[in-house]
PDB file of C-alpha atoms in Angstrom:
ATOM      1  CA  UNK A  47     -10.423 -11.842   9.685  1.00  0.00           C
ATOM      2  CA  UNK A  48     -12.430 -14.666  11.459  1.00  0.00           C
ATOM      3  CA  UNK A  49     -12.673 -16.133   7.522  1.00  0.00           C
ATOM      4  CA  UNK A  50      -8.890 -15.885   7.532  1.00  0.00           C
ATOM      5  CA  UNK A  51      -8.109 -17.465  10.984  1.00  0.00           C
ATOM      6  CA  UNK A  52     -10.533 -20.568  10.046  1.00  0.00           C
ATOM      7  CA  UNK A  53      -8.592 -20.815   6.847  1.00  0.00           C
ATOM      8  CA  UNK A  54      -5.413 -21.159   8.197  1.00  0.00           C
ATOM      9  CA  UNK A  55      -6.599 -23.191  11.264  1.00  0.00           C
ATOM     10  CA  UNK A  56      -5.381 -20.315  13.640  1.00  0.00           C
ATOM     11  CA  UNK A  57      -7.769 -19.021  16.721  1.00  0.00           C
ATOM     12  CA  UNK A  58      -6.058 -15.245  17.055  1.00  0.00           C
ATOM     13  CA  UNK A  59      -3.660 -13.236  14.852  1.00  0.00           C
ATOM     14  CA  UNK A  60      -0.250 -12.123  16.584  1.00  0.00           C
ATOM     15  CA  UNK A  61      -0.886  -8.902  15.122  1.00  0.00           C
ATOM     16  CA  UNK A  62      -3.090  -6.961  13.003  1.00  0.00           C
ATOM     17  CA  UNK A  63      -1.406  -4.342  11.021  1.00  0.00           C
ATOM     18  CA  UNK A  64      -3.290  -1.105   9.887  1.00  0.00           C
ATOM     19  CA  UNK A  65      -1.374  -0.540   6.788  1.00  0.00           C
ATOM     20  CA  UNK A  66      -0.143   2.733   5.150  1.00  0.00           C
ATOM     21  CA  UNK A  67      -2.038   5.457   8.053  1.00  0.00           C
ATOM     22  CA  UNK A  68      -0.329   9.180   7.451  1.00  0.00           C
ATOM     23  CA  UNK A  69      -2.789  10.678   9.566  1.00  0.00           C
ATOM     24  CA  UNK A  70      -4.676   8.709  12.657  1.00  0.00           C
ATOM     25  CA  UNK A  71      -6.823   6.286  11.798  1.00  0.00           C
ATOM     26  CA  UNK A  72     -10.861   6.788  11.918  1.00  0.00           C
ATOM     27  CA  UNK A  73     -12.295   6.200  15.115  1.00  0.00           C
ATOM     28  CA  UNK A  74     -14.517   3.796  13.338  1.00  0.00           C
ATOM     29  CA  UNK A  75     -11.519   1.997  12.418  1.00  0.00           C
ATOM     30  CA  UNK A  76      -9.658   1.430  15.727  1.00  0.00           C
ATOM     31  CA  UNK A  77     -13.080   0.708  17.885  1.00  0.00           C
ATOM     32  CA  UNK A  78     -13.086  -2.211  15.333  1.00  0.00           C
ATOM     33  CA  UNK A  79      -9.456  -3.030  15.744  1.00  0.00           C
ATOM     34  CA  UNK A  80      -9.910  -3.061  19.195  1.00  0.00           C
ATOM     35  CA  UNK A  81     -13.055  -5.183  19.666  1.00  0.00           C
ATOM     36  CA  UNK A  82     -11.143  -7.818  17.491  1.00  0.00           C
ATOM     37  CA  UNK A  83      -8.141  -7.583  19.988  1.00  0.00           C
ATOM     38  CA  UNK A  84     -10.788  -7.460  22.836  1.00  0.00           C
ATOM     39  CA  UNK A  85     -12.634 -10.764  21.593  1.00  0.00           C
ATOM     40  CA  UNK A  86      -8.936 -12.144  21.524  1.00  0.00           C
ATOM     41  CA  UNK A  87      -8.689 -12.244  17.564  1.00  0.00           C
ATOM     42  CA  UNK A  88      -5.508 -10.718  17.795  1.00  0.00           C
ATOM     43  CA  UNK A  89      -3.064 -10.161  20.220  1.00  0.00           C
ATOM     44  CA  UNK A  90      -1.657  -6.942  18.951  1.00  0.00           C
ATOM     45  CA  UNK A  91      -2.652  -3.365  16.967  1.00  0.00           C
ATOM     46  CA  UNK A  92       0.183  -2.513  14.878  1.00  0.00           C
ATOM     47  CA  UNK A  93       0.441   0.839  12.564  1.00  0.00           C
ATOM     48  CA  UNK A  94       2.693   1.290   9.261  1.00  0.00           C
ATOM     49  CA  UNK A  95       2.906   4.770   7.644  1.00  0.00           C
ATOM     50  CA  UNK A  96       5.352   7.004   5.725  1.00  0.00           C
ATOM     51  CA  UNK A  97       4.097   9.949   7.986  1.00  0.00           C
ATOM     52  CA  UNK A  98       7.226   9.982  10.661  1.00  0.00           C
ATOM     53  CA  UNK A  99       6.020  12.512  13.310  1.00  0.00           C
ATOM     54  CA  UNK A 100       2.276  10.938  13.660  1.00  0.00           C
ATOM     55  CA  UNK A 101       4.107   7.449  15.673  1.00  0.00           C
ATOM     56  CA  UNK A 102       5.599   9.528  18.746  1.00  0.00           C
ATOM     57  CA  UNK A 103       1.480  11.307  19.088  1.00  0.00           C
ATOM     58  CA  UNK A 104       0.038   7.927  18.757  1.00  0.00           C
ATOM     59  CA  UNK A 105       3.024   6.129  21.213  1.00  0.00           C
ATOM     60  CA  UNK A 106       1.634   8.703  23.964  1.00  0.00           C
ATOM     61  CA  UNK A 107      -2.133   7.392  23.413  1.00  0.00           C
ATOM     62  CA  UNK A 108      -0.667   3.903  24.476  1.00  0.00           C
ATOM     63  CA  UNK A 109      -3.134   2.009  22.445  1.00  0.00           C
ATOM     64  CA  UNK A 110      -0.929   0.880  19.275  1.00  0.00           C
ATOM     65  CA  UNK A 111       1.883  -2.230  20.741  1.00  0.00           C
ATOM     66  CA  UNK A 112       3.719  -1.946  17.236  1.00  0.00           C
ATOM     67  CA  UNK A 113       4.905   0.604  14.506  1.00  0.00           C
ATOM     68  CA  UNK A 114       6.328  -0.477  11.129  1.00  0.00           C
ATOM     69  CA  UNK A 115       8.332   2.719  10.063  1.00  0.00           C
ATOM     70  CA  UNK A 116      10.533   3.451   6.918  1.00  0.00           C
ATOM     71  CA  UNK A 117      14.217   3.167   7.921  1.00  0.00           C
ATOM     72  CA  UNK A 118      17.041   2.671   5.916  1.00  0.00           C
ATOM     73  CA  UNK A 119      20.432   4.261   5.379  1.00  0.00           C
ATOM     74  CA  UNK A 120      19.078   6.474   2.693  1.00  0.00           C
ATOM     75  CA  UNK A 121      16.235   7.250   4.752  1.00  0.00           C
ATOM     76  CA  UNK A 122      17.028   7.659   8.522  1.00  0.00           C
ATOM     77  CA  UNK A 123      14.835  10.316   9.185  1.00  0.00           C
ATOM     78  CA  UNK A 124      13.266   7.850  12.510  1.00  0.00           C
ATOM     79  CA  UNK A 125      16.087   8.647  14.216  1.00  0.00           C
ATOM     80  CA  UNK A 126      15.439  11.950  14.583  1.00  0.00           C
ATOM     81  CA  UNK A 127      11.575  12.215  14.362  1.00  0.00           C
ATOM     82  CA  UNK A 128      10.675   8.457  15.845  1.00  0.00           C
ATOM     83  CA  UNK A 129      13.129   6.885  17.749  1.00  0.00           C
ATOM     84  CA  UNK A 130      14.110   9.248  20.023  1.00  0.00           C
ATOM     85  CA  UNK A 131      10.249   9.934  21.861  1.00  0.00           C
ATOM     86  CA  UNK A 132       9.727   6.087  21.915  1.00  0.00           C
ATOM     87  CA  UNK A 133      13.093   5.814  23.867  1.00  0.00           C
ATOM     88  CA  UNK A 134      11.762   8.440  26.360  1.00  0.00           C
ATOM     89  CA  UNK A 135       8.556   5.889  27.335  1.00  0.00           C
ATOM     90  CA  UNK A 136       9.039   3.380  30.148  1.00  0.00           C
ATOM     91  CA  UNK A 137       9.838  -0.272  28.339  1.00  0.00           C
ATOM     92  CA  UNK A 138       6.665  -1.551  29.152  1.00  0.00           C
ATOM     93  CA  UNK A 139       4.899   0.966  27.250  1.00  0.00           C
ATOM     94  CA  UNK A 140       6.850   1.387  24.601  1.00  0.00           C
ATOM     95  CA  UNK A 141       5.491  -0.182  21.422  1.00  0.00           C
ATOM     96  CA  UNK A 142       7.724  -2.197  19.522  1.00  0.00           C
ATOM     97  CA  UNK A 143       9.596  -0.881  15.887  1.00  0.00           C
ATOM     98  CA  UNK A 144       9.955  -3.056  13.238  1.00  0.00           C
ATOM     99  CA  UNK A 145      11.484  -1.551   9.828  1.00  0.00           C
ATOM    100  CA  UNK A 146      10.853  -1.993   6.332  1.00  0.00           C
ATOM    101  CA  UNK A 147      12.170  -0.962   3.140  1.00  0.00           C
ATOM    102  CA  UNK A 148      15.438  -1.728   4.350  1.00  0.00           C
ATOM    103  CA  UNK A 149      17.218  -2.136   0.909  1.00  0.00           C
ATOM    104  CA  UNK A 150      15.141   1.047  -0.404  1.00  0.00           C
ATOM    105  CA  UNK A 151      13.415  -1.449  -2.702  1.00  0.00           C
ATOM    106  CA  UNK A 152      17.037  -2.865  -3.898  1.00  0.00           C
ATOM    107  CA  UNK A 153      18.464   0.420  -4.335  1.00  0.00           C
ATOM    108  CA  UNK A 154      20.703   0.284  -2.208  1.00  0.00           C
ATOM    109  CA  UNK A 155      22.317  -2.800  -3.451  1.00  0.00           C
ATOM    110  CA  UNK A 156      22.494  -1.470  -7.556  1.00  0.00           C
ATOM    111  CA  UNK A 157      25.659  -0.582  -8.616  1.00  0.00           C
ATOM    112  CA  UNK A 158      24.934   2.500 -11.137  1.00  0.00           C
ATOM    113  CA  UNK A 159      23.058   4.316  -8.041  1.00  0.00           C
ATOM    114  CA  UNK A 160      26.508   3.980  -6.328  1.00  0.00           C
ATOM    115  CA  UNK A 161      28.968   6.771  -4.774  1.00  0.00           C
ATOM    116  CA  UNK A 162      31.815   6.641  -7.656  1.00  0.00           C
ATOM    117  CA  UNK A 163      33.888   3.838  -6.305  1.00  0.00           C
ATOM    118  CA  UNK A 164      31.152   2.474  -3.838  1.00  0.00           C
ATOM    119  CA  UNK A 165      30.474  -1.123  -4.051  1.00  0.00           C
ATOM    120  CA  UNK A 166      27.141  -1.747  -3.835  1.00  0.00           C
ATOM    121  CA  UNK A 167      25.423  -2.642  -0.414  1.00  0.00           C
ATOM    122  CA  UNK A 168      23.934  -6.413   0.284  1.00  0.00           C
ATOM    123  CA  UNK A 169      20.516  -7.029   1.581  1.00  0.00           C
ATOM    124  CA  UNK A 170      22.053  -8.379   4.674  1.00  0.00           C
ATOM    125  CA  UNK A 171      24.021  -5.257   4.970  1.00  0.00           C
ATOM    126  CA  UNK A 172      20.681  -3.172   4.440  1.00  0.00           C
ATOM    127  CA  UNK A 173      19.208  -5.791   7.687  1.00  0.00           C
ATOM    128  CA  UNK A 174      22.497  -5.093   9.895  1.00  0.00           C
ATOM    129  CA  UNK A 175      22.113  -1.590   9.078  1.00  0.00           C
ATOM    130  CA  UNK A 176      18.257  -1.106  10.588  1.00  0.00           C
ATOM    131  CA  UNK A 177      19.090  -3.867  13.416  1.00  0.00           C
ATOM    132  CA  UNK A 178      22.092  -1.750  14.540  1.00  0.00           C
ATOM    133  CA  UNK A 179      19.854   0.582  15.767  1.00  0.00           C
ATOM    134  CA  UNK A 180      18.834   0.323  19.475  1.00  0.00           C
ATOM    135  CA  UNK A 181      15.486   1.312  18.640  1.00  0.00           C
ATOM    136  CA  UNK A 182      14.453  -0.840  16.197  1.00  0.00           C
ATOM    137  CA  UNK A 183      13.362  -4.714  16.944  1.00  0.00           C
ATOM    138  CA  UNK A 184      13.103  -6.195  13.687  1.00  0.00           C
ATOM    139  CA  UNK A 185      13.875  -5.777  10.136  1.00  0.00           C
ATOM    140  CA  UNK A 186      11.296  -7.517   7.663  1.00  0.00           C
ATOM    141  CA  UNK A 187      12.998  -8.694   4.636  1.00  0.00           C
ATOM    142  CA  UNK A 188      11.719  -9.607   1.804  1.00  0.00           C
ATOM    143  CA  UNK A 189      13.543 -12.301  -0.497  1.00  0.00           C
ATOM    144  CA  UNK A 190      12.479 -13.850  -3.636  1.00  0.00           C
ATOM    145  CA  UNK A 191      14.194 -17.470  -2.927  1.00  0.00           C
ATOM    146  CA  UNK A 192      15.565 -19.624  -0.469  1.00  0.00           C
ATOM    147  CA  UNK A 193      18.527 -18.470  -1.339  1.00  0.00           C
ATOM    148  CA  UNK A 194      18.225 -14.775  -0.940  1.00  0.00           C
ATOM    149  CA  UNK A 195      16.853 -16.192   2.459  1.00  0.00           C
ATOM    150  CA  UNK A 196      19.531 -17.836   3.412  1.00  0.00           C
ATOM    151  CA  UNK A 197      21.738 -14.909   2.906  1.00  0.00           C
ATOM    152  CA  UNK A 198      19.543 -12.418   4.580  1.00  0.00           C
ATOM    153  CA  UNK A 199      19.944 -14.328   8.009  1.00  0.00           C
ATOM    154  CA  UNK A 200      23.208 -14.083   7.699  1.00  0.00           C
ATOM    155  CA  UNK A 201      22.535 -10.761   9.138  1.00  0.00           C
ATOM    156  CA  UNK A 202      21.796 -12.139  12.208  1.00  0.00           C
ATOM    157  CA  UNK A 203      24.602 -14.061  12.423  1.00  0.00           C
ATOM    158  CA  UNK A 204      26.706 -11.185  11.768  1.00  0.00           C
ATOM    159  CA  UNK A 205      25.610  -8.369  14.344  1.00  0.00           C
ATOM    160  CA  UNK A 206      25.393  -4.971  14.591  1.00  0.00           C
ATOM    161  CA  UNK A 207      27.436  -3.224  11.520  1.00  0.00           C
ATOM    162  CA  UNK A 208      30.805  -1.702  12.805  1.00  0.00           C
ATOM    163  CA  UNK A 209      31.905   2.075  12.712  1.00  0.00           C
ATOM    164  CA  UNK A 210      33.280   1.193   9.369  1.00  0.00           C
ATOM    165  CA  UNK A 211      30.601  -0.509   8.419  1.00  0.00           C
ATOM    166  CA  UNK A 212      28.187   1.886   9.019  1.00  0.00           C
ATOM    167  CA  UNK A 213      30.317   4.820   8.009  1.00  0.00           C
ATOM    168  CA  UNK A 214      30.111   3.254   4.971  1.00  0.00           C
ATOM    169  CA  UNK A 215      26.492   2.679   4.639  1.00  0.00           C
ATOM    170  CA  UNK A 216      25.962   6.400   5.545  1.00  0.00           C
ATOM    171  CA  UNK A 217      28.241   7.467   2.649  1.00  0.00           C
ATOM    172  CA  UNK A 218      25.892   5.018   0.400  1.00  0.00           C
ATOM    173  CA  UNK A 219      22.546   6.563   1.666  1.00  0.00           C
ATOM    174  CA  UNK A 220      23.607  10.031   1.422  1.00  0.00           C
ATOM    175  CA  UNK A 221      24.463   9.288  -1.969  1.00  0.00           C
ATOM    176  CA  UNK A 222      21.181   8.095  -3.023  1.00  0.00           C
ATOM    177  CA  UNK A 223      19.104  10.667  -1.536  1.00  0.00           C
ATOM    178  CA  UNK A 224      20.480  13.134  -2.926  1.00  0.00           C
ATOM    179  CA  UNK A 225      21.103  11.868  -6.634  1.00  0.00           C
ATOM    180  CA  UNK A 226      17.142  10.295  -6.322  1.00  0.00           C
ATOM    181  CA  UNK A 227      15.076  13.149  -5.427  1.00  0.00           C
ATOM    182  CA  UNK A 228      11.680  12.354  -6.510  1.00  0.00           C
ATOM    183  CA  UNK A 229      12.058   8.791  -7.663  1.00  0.00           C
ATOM    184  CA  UNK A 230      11.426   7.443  -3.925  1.00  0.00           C
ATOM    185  CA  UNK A 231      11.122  10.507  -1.458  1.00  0.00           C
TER     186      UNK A 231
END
């Protein structure tokens, strides 16, 4: 990390992510994450997994200030098994949400994995989609050019999807889960 930091001429990282945990990290592992956020190295402790109902046990520990967590329309199983405990902790405890996977790694934007008569979704639709929820705080994206940049903010410019809107994108992710089983979980 310290290599890192010198590297890109940085004193502390915002956050350090412990990537891809379905099950609580070691303790060996978090006494080192937080010595590094203790000797001011980082700011934050953030946690990514695919395990769902591990983020509310480890929101009650308090010691995690961020969860990345799987959320998209084909996958909304946070807002059922995440969401709904974080929303129960005061605001100053609870860690922030940010989302990823929010295209389903572009399958929600292929036409052949379509409802009959669906158009496809747009990566900014996939963004407006996780963003509409109160829960989560941000949506990482992941474009190839500065073009597919460019039209990914326009999900910001755009807002929160409408009752259409969504409807819609519920139709679409219902869709894909069930004609997908296997390919992506």
């Amino acid at each position: 990390l310290q290599k890192g930091l010198r590297a890109l001429s940085l004193d502390q990282a915002d956050v350090l992510l412990l990537g891809w945990h379905n099950k609580p990290p070691s303790q060996k592992i978090m006494d080192r994450a937080q010595a590094l956020r203790d000797q001011g190295l980082v700011r934050f402790l953030g946690l990514s997994g695919h395990n769902r109902r591990l983020f509310p046990r480890l929101a009650d520990d308090g010691v995690f200030d961020l969860f990345h967590v799987r959320y998209n329309a084909a996958h909304r199983g946070a807002e059922t098994e995440v969401f709904p405990h974080l929303a129960t902790l005061p605001d100053q405890e609870r860690p922030g949400v940010v989302t990823y996977t929010a295209t389903r790694w572009g399958q929600l934007m292929k036409a052949k994995r379509m409802p009959p008569g669906e158009p496809p979704a747009r990566a900014p639709d996939c963004y407006r989609f996780a963003l509409s929820h109160p829960a989560v705080d941000v949506a990482v994206c992941g474009p190839k050019n500065m073009d597919e940049l460019h039209e990914d903010l326009q999900a910001l410019d755009r807002g929160p999807l409408s009752p259409e809107e969504m409807a819609r994108m519920h139709r679409i992710g219902d869709y894909l889960h069930q004609h997908s089983r296997g390919l992506f979980g």
